[in-house]
MMTF fields as JSON, N, C-alpha, C and O atoms, coordinates in Angstrom:
{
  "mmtfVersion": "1.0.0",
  "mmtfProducer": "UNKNOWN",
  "numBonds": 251,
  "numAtoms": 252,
  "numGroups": 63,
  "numChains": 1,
  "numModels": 1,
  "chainsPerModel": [1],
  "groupsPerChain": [63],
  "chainIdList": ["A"],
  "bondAtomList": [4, 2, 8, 6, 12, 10, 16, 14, 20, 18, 24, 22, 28, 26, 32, 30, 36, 34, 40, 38, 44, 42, 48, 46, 52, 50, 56, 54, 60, 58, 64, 62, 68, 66, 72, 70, 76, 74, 80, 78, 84, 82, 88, 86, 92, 90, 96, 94, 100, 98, 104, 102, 108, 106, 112, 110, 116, 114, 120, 118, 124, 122, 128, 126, 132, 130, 136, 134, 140, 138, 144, 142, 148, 146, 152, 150, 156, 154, 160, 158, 164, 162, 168, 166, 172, 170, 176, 174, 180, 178, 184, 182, 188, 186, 192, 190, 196, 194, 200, 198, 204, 202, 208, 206, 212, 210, 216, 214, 220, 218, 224, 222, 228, 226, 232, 230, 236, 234, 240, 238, 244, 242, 248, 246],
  "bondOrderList": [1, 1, 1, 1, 1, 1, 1, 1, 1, 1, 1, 1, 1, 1, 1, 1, 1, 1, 1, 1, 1, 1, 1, 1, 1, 1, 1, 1, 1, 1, 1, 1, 1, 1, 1, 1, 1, 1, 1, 1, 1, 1, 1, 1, 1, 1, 1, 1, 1, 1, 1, 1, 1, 1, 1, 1, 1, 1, 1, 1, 1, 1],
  "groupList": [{"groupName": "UNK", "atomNameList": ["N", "CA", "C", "O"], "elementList": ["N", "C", "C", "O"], "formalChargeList": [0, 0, 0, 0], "bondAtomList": [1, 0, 2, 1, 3, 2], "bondOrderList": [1, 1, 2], "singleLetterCode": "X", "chemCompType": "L-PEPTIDE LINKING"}],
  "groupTypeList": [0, 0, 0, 0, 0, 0, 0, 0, 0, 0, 0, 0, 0, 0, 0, 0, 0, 0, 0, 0, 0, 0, 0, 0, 0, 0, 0, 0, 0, 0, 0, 0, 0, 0, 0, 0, 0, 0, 0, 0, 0, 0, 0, 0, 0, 0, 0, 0, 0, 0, 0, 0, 0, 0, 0, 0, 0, 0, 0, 0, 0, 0, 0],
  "groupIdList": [1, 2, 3, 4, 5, 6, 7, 8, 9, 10, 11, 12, 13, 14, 15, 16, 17, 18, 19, 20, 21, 22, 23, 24, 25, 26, 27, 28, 29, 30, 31, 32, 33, 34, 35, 36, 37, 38, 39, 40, 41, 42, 43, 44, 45, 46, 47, 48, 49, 50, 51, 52, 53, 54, 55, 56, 57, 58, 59, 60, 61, 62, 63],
  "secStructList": [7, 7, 7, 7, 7, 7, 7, 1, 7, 7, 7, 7, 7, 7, 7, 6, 6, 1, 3, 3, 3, 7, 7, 3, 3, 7, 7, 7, 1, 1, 1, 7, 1, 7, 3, 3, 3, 3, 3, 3, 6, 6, 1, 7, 3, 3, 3, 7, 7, 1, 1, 1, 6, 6, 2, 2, 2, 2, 2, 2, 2, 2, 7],
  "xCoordList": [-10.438, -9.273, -9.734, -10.795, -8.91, -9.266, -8.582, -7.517, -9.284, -9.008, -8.736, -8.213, -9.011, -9.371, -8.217, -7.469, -7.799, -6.596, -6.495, -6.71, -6.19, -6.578, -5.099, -4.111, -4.966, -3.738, -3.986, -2.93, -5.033, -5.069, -6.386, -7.553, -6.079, -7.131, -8.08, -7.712, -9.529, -10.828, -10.637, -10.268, -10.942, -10.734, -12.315, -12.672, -13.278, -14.761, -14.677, -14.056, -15.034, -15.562, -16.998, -18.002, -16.834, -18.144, -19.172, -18.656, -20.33, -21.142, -21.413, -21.691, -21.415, -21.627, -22.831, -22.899, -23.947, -25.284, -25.111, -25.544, -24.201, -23.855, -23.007, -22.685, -22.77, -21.659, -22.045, -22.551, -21.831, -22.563, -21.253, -21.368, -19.928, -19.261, -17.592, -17.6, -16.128, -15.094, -14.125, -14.531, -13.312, -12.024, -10.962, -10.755, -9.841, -8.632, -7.849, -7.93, -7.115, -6.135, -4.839, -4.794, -3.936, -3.093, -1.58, -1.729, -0.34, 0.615, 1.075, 1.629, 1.185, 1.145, 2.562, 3.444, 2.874, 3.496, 2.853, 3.336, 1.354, 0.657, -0.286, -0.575, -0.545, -1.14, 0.064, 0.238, 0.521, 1.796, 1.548, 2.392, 0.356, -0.403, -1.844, -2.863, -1.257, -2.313, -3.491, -3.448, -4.652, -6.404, -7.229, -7.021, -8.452, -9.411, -9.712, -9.249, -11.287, -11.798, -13.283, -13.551, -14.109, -15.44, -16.382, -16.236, -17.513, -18.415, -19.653, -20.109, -20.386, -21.327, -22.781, -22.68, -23.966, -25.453, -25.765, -26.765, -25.146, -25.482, -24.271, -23.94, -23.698, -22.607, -21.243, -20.886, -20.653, -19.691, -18.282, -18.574, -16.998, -15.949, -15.875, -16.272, -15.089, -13.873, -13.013, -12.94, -11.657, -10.467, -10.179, -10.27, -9.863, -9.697, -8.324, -7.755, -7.374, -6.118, -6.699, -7.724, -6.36, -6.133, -5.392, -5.439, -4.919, -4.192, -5.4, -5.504, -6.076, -7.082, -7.816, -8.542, -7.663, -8.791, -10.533, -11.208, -11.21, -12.205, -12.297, -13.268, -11.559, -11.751, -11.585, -12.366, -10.403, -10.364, -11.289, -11.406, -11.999, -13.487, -14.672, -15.33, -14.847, -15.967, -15.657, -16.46, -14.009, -13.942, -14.199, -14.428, -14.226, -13.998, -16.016, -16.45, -16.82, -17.996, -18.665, -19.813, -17.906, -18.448, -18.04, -18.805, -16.762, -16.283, -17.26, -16.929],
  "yCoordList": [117.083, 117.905, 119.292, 119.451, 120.297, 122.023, 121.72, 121.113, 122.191, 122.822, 124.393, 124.777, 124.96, 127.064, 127.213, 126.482, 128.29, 128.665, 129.975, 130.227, 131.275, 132.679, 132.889, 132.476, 133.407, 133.76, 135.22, 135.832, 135.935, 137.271, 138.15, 137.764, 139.048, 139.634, 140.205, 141.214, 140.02, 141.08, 142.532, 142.839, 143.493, 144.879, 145.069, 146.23, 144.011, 143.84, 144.386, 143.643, 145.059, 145.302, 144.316, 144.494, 143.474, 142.949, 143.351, 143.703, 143.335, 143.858, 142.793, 141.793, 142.728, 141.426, 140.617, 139.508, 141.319, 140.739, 139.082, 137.953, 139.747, 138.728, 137.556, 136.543, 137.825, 136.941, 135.502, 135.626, 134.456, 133.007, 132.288, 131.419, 132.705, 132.067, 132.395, 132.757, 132.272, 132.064, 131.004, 129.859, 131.173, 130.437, 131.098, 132.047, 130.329, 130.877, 130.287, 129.059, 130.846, 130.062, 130.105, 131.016, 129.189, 129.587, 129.372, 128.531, 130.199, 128.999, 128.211, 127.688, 127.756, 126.233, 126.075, 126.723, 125.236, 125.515, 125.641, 126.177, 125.015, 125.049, 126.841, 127.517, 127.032, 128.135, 129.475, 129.619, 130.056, 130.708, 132.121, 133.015, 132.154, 133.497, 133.136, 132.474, 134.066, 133.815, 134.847, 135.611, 134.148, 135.279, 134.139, 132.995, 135.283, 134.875, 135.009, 135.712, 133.572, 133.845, 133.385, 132.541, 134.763, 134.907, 133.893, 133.68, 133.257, 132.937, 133.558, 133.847, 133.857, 134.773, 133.708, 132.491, 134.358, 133.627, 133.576, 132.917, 134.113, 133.725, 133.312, 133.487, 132.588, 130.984, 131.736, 131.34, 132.971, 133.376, 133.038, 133.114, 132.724, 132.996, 133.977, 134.196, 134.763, 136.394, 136.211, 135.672, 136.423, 135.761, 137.375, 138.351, 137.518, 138.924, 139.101, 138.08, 139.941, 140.465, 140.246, 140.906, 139.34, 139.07, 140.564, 140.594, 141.38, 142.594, 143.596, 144.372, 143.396, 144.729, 145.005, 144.145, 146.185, 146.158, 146.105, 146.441, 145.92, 145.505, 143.84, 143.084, 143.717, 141.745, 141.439, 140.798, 142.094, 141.373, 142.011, 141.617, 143.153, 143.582, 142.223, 141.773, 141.785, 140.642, 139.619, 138.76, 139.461, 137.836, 138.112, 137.131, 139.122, 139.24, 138.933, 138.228, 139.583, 139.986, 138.648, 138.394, 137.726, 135.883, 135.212, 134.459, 135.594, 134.556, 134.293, 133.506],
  "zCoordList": [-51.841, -52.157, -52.588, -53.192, -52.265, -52.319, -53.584, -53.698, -54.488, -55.74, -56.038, -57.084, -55.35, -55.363, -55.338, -54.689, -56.11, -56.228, -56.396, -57.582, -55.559, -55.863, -56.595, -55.988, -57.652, -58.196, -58.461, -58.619, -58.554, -58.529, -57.266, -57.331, -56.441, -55.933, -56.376, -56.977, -56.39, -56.641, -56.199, -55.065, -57.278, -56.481, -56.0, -55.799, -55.804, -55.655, -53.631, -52.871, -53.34, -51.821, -51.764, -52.455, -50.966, -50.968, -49.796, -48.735, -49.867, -48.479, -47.792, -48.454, -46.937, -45.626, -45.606, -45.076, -46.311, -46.894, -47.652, -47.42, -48.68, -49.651, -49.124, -49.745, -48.112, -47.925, -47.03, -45.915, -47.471, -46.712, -46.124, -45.26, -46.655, -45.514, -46.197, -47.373, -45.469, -46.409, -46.234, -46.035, -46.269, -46.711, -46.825, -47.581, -45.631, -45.679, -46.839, -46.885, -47.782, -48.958, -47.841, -47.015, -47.882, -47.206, -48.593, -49.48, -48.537, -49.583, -49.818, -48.85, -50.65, -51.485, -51.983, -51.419, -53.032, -54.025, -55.13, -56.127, -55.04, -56.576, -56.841, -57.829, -54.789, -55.008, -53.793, -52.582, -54.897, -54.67, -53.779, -53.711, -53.17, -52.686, -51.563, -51.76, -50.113, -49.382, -50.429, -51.393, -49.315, -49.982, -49.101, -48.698, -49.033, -48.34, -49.594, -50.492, -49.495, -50.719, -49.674, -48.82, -50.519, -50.075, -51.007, -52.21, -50.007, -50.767, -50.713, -49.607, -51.908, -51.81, -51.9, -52.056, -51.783, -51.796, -53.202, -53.488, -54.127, -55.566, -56.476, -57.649, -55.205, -55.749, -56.789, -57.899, -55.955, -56.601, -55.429, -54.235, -55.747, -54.734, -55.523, -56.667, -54.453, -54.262, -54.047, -52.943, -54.746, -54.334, -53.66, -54.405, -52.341, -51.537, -51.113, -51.5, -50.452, -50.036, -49.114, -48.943, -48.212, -46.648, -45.513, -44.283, -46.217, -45.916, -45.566, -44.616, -46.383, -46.766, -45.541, -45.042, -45.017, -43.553, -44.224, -43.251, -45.054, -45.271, -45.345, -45.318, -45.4, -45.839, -43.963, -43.26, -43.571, -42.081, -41.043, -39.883, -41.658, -40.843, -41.316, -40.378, -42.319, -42.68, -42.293, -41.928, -42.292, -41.297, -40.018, -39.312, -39.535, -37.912, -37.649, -36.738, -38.576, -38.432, -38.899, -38.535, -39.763, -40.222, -38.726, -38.123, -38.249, -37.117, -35.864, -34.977]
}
C-alpha cells in the first residue's frame, strides 16, 4: 500500500543528477492533490507541481 501523500509542493528545482526515479500521486480522497514526487540518490522524496515546466522536462528526460 502507497502511503506518500504530497499535501504541499517543494519550491526545491531539482537537477536530474539527483534524481533515481518518480512517482505519479494521482487524487485520492485521503490525498486531495495531484504531484510528482521525486526520488533522489540520497533517499529524499520531492513532493513537485506536476504543472511546473521543470518537473515535466525531468519526467520526460526519466521516461
Amino acid at each position: 500500500m502507497n502511503l506518500r501523500c504530497c499535501i504541499n509542493y517543494s519550491s526545491e528545482i531539482i537537477n536530474y543528477s539527483e534524481v533515481m526515479a518518480f512517482i505519479y500521486q494521482t487524487t485520492t480522497q485521503l490525498c486531495p492533490s495531484q504531484a510528482v514526487i521525486f526520488l533522489t540518490a540520497d533517499g529524499k522524496e520531492v513532493c513537485s507541481d506536476p504543472r511546473a515546466q521543470w518537473v515535466r522536462l525531468l519526467q520526460n528526460l526519466l521516461a
